[in-house]
Structure formats: C-alpha cells, structure tokens
Amino acid sequence: MASPVVFVSDASRARFPWLPGRVIAGSVWRGEGHVRVRVDEHGEATPWRCPAAVAR
C-alpha cells in the first residue's frame, strides 16, 4: 500500500520552514544544518535519526 500525500501542518512549517507544503506521509526531509525530520500521516514533523545510527 502506498503512503498518502499529506499537507504539512502550519506548526511544523513554522518550526521547519524548508519543508514543502505537501509531502508523502512517513517521508524524511533534511534541512539546514543536516537536521532531519519525519512527517507523519497527520502532517506533523518531528526530529528523526536513522535507526542504523541509533543502534551504533
């Protein structure tokens, strides 16, 4: 099953202005300073680290 396209919330766009207005749910975006965020199915972006990097 494909992930849906969602609108990024206003709060997430205020915190991470480099995010586009619409993204695929579950996608990870890298912005300024190599900050990575993952956008959930509700359009909320949260900081994200690669699971492989966390396991090290």
N, CA, C and O atoms as a GROMACS GRO file, in nm:
protein
  224
    1MET      N    1   0.084  -0.119   0.000
    1MET     CA    2   0.000   0.000   0.000
    1MET      C    3   0.088   0.125   0.000
    1MET      O    4   0.184   0.133   0.077
    2ALA      N    5   0.058   0.219  -0.084
    2ALA     CA    6   0.135   0.342  -0.095
    2ALA      C    7   0.100   0.438   0.018
    2ALA      O    8  -0.012   0.439   0.068
    3SER      N    9   0.197   0.518   0.057
    3SER     CA   10   0.174   0.620   0.160
    3SER      C   11   0.100   0.737   0.097
    3SER      O   12   0.127   0.773  -0.017
    4PRO      N   13   0.008   0.798   0.173
    4PRO     CA   14  -0.068   0.911   0.118
    4PRO      C   15   0.014   1.040   0.117
    4PRO      O   16   0.111   1.055   0.192
    5VAL      N   17  -0.027   1.130   0.031
    5VAL     CA   18   0.029   1.265   0.031
    5VAL      C   19  -0.048   1.344   0.136
    5VAL      O   20  -0.171   1.340   0.139
    6VAL      N   21   0.024   1.418   0.221
    6VAL     CA   22  -0.039   1.496   0.327
    6VAL      C   23   0.008   1.640   0.321
    6VAL      O   24   0.116   1.670   0.269
    7PHE      N   25  -0.073   1.730   0.375
    7PHE     CA   26  -0.032   1.870   0.391
    7PHE      C   27   0.046   1.880   0.521
    7PHE      O   28   0.004   1.826   0.623
    8VAL      N   29   0.159   1.950   0.517
    8VAL     CA   30   0.240   1.971   0.637
    8VAL      C   31   0.169   2.076   0.722
    8VAL      O   32   0.123   2.178   0.671
    9SER      N   33   0.160   2.049   0.853
    9SER     CA   34   0.088   2.140   0.943
    9SER      C   35   0.157   2.277   0.948
    9SER      O   36   0.277   2.289   0.924
   10ASP      N   37   0.078   2.379   0.980
   10ASP     CA   38   0.132   2.515   0.993
   10ASP      C   39   0.239   2.520   1.102
   10ASP      O   40   0.341   2.587   1.086
   11ALA      N   41   0.216   2.448   1.212
   11ALA     CA   42   0.314   2.448   1.322
   11ALA      C   43   0.447   2.386   1.277
   11ALA      O   44   0.554   2.436   1.312
   12SER      N   45   0.440   2.279   1.200
   12SER     CA   46   0.562   2.214   1.151
   12SER      C   47   0.634   2.304   1.051
   12SER      O   48   0.757   2.311   1.052
   13ARG      N   49   0.560   2.372   0.965
   13ARG     CA   50   0.622   2.463   0.868
   13ARG      C   51   0.685   2.582   0.938
   13ARG      O   52   0.784   2.637   0.890
   14ALA      N   53   0.628   2.625   1.052
   14ALA     CA   54   0.688   2.735   1.128
   14ALA      C   55   0.821   2.691   1.190
   14ALA      O   56   0.916   2.768   1.194
   15ARG      N   57   0.827   2.566   1.240
   15ARG     CA   58   0.950   2.514   1.301
   15ARG      C   59   1.054   2.474   1.197
   15ARG      O   60   1.174   2.488   1.220
   16PHE      N   61   1.008   2.426   1.084
   16PHE     CA   62   1.097   2.379   0.977
   16PHE      C   63   1.053   2.442   0.845
   16PHE      O   64   0.990   2.376   0.762
   17PRO      N   65   1.086   2.571   0.825
   17PRO     CA   66   1.034   2.644   0.708
   17PRO      C   67   1.081   2.589   0.574
   17PRO      O   68   1.024   2.624   0.470
   18TRP      N   69   1.181   2.505   0.572
   18TRP     CA   70   1.231   2.445   0.448
   18TRP      C   71   1.146   2.327   0.401
   18TRP      O   72   1.168   2.276   0.291
   19LEU      N   73   1.051   2.283   0.482
   19LEU     CA   74   0.962   2.175   0.439
   19LEU      C   75   0.866   2.225   0.332
   19LEU      O   76   0.815   2.337   0.342
   20PRO      N   77   0.840   2.142   0.231
   20PRO     CA   78   0.739   2.182   0.131
   20PRO      C   79   0.599   2.173   0.193
   20PRO      O   80   0.582   2.116   0.300
   21GLY      N   81   0.501   2.228   0.127
   21GLY     CA   82   0.365   2.230   0.178
   21GLY      C   83   0.296   2.094   0.178
   21GLY      O   84   0.210   2.068   0.262
   22ARG      N   85   0.335   2.007   0.083
   22ARG     CA   86   0.277   1.872   0.075
   22ARG      C   87   0.391   1.772   0.062
   22ARG      O   88   0.487   1.795  -0.011
   23VAL      N   89   0.378   1.661   0.134
   23VAL     CA   90   0.481   1.556   0.131
   23VAL      C   91   0.414   1.420   0.138
   23VAL      O   92   0.294   1.410   0.164
   24ILE      N   93   0.491   1.316   0.116
   24ILE     CA   94   0.441   1.180   0.134
   24ILE      C   95   0.453   1.146   0.283
   24ILE      O   96   0.559   1.164   0.342
   25ALA      N   97   0.345   1.096   0.342
   25ALA     CA   98   0.346   1.058   0.484
   25ALA      C   99   0.457   0.956   0.508
   25ALA      O  100   0.472   0.861   0.432
   26GLY      N  101   0.533   0.978   0.615
   26GLY     CA  102   0.643   0.889   0.650
   26GLY      C  103   0.775   0.927   0.588
   26GLY      O  104   0.877   0.865   0.616
   27SER      N  105   0.775   1.029   0.502
   27SER     CA  106   0.899   1.070   0.437
   27SER      C  107   0.988   1.146   0.533
   27SER      O  108   0.941   1.212   0.626
   28VAL      N  109   1.118   1.138   0.509
   28VAL     CA  110   1.219   1.206   0.590
   28VAL      C  111   1.281   1.315   0.504
   28VAL      O  112   1.317   1.293   0.389
   29TRP      N  113   1.292   1.435   0.562
   29TRP     CA  114   1.346   1.550   0.493
   29TRP      C  115   1.466   1.605   0.568
   29TRP      O  116   1.465   1.613   0.690
   30ARG      N  117   1.569   1.643   0.493
   30ARG     CA  118   1.688   1.701   0.555
   30ARG      C  119   1.692   1.849   0.520
   30ARG      O  120   1.675   1.888   0.405
   31GLY      N  121   1.714   1.930   0.622
   31GLY     CA  122   1.715   2.074   0.602
   31GLY      C  123   1.845   2.136   0.648
   31GLY      O  124   1.951   2.074   0.643
   32GLU      N  125   1.835   2.258   0.691
   32GLU     CA  126   1.951   2.336   0.733
   32GLU      C  127   2.026   2.265   0.845
   32GLU      O  128   1.966   2.210   0.937
   33GLY      N  129   2.157   2.268   0.835
   33GLY     CA  130   2.239   2.206   0.939
   33GLY      C  131   2.224   2.055   0.944
   33GLY      O  132   2.254   1.993   1.046
   34HIS      N  133   2.177   1.995   0.836
   34HIS     CA  134   2.156   1.849   0.826
   34HIS      C  135   2.055   1.796   0.928
   34HIS      O  136   2.058   1.679   0.965
   35VAL      N  137   1.965   1.884   0.973
   35VAL     CA  138   1.856   1.841   1.060
   35VAL      C  139   1.762   1.754   0.978
   35VAL      O  140   1.725   1.791   0.866
   36ARG      N  141   1.724   1.640   1.032
   36ARG     CA  142   1.630   1.552   0.962
   36ARG      C  143   1.500   1.546   1.040
   36ARG      O  144   1.498   1.535   1.162
   37VAL      N  145   1.391   1.552   0.966
   37VAL     CA  146   1.260   1.539   1.028
   37VAL      C  147   1.178   1.439   0.947
   37VAL      O  148   1.197   1.424   0.826
   38ARG      N  149   1.088   1.373   1.016
   38ARG     CA  150   0.996   1.279   0.951
   38ARG      C  151   0.855   1.336   0.966
   38ARG      O  152   0.817   1.381   1.074
   39VAL      N  153   0.780   1.332   0.858
   39VAL     CA  154   0.644   1.385   0.858
   39VAL      C  155   0.547   1.268   0.867
   39VAL      O  156   0.552   1.176   0.786
   40ASP      N  157   0.458   1.273   0.967
   40ASP     CA  158   0.365   1.162   0.987
   40ASP      C  159   0.238   1.179   0.902
   40ASP      O  160   0.227   1.273   0.823
   41GLU      N  161   0.145   1.088   0.919
   41GLU     CA  162   0.023   1.088   0.838
   41GLU      C  163  -0.071   1.203   0.872
   41GLU      O  164  -0.172   1.222   0.804
   42HIS      N  165  -0.040   1.279   0.978
   42HIS     CA  166  -0.121   1.395   1.015
   42HIS      C  167  -0.055   1.526   0.973
   42HIS      O  168  -0.108   1.634   0.998
   43GLY      N  169   0.063   1.516   0.908
   43GLY     CA  170   0.134   1.635   0.863
   43GLY      C  171   0.223   1.697   0.969
   43GLY      O  172   0.270   1.810   0.952
   44GLU      N  173   0.245   1.626   1.078
   44GLU     CA  174   0.330   1.677   1.187
   44GLU      C  175   0.474   1.629   1.165
   44GLU      O  176   0.497   1.509   1.145
   45ALA      N  177   0.570   1.720   1.170
   45ALA     CA  178   0.711   1.687   1.152
   45ALA      C  179   0.779   1.677   1.288
   45ALA      O  180   0.761   1.763   1.374
   46THR      N  181   0.857   1.571   1.305
   46THR     CA  182   0.933   1.552   1.429
   46THR      C  183   1.077   1.517   1.393
   46THR      O  184   1.101   1.454   1.290
   47PRO      N  185   1.173   1.558   1.478
   47PRO     CA  186   1.312   1.523   1.452
   47PRO      C  187   1.328   1.372   1.436
   47PRO      O  188   1.259   1.295   1.502
   48TRP      N  189   1.419   1.332   1.348
   48TRP     CA  190   1.434   1.190   1.317
   48TRP      C  191   1.580   1.156   1.300
   48TRP      O  192   1.658   1.233   1.245
   49ARG      N  193   1.616   1.039   1.350
   49ARG     CA  194   1.750   0.985   1.330
   49ARG      C  195   1.738   0.849   1.265
   49ARG      O  196   1.648   0.771   1.298
   50CYS      N  197   1.827   0.821   1.177
   50CYS     CA  198   1.828   0.691   1.109
   50CYS      C  199   1.838   0.580   1.214
   50CYS      O  200   1.925   0.586   1.301
   51PRO      N  201   1.752   0.478   1.209
   51PRO     CA  202   1.760   0.369   1.307
   51PRO      C  203   1.897   0.303   1.312
   51PRO      O  204   1.940   0.261   1.420
   52ALA      N  205   1.968   0.294   1.200
   52ALA     CA  206   2.102   0.236   1.200
   52ALA      C  207   2.199   0.321   1.281
   52ALA      O  208   2.288   0.267   1.347
   53ALA      N  209   2.183   0.454   1.276
   53ALA     CA  210   2.272   0.543   1.351
   53ALA      C  211   2.245   0.534   1.501
   53ALA      O  212   2.337   0.548   1.581
   54VAL      N  213   2.121   0.510   1.538
   54VAL     CA  214   2.084   0.500   1.679
   54VAL      C  215   2.139   0.369   1.738
   54VAL      O  216   2.177   0.366   1.855
   55ALA      N  217   2.144   0.263   1.659
   55ALA     CA  218   2.188   0.132   1.707
   55ALA      C  219   2.338   0.124   1.730
   55ALA      O  220   2.384   0.032   1.798
   56ARG      N  221   2.414   0.217   1.678
   56ARG     CA  222   2.560   0.213   1.691
   56ARG      C  223   2.606   0.236   1.830
   56ARG      O  224   2.727   0.235   1.856
   0.00000   0.00000   0.00000
